[in-house]
Coordinates of N, CA, C and O in Angstrom, one line a residue:
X19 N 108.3 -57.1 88.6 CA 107.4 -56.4 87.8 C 107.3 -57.1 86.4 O 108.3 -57.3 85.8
X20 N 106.0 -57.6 85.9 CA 105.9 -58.0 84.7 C 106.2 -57.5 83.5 O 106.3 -56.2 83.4
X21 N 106.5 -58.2 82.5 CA 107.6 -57.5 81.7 C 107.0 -58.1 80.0 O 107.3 -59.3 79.7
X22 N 106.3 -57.6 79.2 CA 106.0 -58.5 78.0 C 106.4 -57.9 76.9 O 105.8 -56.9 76.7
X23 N 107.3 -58.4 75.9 CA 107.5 -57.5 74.7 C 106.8 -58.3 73.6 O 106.1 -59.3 73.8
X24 N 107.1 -57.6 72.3 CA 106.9 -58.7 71.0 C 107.9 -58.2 70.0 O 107.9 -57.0 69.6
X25 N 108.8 -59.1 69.4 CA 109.8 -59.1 68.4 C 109.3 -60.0 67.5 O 108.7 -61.0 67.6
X26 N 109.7 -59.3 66.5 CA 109.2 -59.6 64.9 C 110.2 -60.4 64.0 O 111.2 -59.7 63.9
X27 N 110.4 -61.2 63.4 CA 111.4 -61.6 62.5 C 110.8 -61.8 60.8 O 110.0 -62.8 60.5
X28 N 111.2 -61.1 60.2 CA 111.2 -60.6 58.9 C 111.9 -61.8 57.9 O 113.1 -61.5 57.9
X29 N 111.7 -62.8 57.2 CA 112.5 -64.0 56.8 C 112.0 -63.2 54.7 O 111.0 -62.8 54.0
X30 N 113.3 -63.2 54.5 CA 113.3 -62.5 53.1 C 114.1 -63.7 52.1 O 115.3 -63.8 52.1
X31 N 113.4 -64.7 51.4 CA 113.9 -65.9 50.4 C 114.3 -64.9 49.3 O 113.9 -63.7 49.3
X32 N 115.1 -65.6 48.5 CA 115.6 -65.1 47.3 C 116.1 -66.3 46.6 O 116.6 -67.2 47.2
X33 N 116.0 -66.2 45.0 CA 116.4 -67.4 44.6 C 117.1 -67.0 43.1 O 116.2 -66.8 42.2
X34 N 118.3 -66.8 42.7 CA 119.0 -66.7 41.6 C 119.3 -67.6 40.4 O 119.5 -68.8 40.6
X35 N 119.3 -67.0 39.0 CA 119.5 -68.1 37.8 C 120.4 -69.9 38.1 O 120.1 -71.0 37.7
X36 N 121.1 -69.4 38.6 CA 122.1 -70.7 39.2 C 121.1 -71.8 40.1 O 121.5 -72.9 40.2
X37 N 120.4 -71.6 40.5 CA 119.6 -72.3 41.5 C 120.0 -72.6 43.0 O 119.8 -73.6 43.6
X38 N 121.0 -70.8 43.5 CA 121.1 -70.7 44.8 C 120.3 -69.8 45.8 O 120.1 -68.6 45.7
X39 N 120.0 -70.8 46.7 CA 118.7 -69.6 47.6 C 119.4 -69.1 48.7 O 120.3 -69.6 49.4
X40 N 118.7 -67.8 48.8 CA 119.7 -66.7 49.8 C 118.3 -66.7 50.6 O 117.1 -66.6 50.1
X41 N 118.6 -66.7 51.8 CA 117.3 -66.3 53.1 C 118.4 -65.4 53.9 O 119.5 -65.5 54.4
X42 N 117.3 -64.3 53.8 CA 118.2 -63.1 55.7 C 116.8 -63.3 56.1 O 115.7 -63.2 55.6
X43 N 117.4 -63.6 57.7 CA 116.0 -63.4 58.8 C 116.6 -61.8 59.3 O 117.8 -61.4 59.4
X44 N 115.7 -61.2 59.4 CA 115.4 -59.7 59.9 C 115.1 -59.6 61.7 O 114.0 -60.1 62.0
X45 N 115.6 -59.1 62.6 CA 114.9 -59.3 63.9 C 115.0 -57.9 64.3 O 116.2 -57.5 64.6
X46 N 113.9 -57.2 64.4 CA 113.9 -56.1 64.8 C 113.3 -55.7 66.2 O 112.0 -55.7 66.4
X47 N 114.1 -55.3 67.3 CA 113.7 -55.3 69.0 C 112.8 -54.0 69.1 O 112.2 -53.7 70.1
X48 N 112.8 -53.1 67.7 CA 112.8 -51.9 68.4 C 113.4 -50.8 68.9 O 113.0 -49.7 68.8
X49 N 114.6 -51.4 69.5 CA 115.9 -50.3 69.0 C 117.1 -51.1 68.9 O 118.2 -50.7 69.1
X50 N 116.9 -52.3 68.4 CA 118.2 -53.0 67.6 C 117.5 -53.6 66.3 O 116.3 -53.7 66.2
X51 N 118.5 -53.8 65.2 CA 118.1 -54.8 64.5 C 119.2 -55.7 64.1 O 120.3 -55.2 64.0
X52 N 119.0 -56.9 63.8 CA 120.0 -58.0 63.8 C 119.5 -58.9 62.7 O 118.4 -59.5 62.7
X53 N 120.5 -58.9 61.8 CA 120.1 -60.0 60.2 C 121.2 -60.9 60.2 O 122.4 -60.7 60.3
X54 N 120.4 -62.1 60.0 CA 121.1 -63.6 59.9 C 121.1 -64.0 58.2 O 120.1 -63.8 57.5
X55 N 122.3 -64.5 57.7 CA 122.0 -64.9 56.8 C 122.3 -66.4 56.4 O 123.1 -67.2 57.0
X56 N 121.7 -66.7 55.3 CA 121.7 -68.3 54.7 C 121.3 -68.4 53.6 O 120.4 -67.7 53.0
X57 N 122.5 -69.8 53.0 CA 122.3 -70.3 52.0 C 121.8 -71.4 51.4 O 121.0 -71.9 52.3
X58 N 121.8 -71.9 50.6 CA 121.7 -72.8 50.4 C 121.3 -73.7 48.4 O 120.2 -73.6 47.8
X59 N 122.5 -74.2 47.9 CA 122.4 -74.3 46.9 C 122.3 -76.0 46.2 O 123.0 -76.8 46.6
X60 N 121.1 -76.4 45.0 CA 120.9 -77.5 44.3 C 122.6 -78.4 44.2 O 123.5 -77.8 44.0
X61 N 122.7 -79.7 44.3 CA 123.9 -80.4 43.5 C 123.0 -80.8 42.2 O 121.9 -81.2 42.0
X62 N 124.4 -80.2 41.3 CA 123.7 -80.4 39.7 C 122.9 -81.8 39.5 O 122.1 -82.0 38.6
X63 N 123.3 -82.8 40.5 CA 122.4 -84.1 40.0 C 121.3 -84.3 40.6 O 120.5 -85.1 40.3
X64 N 121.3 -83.5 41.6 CA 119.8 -83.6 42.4 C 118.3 -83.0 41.6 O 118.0 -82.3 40.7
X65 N 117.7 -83.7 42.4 CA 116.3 -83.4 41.7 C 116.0 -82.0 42.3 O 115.9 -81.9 43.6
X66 N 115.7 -80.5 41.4 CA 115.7 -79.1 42.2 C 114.0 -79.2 43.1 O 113.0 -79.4 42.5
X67 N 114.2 -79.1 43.9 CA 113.4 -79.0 44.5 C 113.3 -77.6 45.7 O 113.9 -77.6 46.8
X68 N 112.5 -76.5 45.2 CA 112.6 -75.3 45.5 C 112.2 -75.0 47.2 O 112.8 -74.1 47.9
X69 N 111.3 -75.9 47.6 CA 111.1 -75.6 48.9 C 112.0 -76.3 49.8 O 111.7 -76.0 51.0
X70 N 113.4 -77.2 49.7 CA 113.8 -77.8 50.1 C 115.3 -76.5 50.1 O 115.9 -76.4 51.2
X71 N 115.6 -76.0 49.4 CA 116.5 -75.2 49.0 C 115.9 -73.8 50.2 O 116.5 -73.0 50.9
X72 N 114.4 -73.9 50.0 CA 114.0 -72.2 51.0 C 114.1 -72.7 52.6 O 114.2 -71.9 53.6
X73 N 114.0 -74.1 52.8 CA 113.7 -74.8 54.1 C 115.4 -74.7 54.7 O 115.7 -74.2 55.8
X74 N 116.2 -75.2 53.9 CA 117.8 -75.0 54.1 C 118.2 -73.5 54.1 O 118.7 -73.2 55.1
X75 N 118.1 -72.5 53.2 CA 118.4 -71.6 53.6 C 118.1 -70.9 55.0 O 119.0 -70.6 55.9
X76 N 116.0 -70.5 55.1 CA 115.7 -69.6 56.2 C 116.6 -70.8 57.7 O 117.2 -70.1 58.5
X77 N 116.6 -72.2 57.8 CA 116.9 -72.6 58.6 C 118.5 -72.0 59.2 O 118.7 -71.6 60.4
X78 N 119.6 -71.9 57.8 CA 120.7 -71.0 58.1 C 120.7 -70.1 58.7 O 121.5 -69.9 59.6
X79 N 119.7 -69.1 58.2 CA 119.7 -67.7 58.2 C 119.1 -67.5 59.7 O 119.2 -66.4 60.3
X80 N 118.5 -68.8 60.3 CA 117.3 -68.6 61.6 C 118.5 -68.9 62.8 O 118.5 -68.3 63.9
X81 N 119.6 -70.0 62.4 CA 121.0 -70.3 62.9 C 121.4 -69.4 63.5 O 121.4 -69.1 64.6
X82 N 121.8 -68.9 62.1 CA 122.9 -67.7 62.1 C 122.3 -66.3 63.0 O 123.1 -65.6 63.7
X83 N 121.1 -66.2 62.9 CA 120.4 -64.5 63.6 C 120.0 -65.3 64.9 O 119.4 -64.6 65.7
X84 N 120.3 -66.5 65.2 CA 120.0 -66.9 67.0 C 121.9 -67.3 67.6 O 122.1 -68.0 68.6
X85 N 122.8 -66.7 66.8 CA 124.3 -66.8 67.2 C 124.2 -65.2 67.2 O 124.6 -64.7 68.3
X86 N 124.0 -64.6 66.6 CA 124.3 -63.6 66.4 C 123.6 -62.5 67.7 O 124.2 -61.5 68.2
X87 N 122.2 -63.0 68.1 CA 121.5 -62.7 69.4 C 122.1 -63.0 70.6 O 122.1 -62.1 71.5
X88 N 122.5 -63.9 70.8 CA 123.5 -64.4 71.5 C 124.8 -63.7 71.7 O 125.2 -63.3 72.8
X89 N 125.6 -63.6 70.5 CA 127.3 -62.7 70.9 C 126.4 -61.5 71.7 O 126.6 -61.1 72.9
X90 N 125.4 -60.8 70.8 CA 124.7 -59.3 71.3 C 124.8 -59.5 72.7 O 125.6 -58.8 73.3
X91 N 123.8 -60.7 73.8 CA 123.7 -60.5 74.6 C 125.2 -60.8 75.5 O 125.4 -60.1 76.5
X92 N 126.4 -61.8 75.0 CA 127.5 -61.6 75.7 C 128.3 -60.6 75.8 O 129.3 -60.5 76.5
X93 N 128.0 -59.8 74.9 CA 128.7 -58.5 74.9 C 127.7 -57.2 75.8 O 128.2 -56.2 76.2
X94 N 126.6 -57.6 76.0 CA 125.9 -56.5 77.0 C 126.1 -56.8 78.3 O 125.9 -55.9 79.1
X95 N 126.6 -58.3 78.6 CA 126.7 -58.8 79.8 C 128.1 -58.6 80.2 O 128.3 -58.2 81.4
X96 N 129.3 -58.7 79.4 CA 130.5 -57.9 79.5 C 130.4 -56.3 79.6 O 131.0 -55.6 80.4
X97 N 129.7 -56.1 78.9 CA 129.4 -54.3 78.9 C 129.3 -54.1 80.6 O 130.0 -53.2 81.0
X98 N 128.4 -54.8 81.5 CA 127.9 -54.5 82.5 C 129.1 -54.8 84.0 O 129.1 -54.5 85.2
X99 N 130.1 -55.3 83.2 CA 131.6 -55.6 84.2 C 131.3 -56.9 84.6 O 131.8 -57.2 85.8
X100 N 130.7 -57.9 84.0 CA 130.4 -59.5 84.3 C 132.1 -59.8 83.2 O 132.6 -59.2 82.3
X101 N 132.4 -61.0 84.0 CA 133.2 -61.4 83.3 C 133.1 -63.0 82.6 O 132.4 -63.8 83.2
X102 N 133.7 -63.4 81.7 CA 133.8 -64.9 81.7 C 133.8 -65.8 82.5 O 134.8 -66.0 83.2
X103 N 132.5 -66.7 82.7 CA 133.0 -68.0 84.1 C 133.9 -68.4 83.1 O 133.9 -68.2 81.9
X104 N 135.0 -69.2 84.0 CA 136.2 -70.4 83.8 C 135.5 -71.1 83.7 O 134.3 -71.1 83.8
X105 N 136.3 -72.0 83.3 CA 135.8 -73.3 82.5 C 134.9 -74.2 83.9 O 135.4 -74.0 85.0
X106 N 134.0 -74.8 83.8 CA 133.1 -75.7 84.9 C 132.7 -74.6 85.7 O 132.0 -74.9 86.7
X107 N 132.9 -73.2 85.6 CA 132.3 -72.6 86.8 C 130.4 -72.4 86.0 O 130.0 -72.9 85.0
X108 N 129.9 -71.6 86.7 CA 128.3 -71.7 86.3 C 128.1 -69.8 86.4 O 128.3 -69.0 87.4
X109 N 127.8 -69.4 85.0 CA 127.2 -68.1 85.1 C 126.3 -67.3 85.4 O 125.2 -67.6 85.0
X110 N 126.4 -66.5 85.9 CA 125.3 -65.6 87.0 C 124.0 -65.4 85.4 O 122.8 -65.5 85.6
X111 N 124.4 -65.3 84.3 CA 123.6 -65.4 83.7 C 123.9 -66.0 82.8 O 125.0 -65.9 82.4
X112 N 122.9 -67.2 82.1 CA 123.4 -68.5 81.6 C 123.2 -68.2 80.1 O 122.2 -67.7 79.7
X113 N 124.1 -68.5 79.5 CA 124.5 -68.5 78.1 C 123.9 -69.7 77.0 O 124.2 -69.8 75.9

């Protein structure tokens, strides 16, 4: 049976006096929601360059909320009485 959803991800930059940028990606299923976050801050000798600081953060923050989707789904797959393949074996559902 065909099956089509749409998930949304919400990316929220923020940038403080010090010159460090904070990005949370937002991912909302509908009846989960899961926030990734990231940093990313200027070295005082660098030339500041703002979009380079928002590119490094949301990229963290995009990191972190696609590990974070991930543990979710190994813990629903545990939830279900699947267990860990051993090491070289191959999982009924692939990680």
């Amino acid at each position: 049976m065909p099956h089509t959803l749409e998930w949304n991800v919400r990316l929220h930059l923020f940038e403080d006096e010090e010159g460090t940028t904070k990005a949370h990606a937002v991912l909302n299923t509908g009846t989960t929601a899961l926030t990734g976050h990231g940093t990313a801050h200027c070295h005082p000798t660098d030339t500041n360059v703002p979009e380079i600081g928002e590119e490094l953060a949301a990229g963290r923050a995009m990191r972190d909320l696609a590990q974070r989707l991930l543990d979710a789904a190994e813990h629903d797959i545990e939830g279900m009485g699947a267990t860990r393949p051993r090491s070289g074996e191959a999982a009924a559902w692939l990680l």
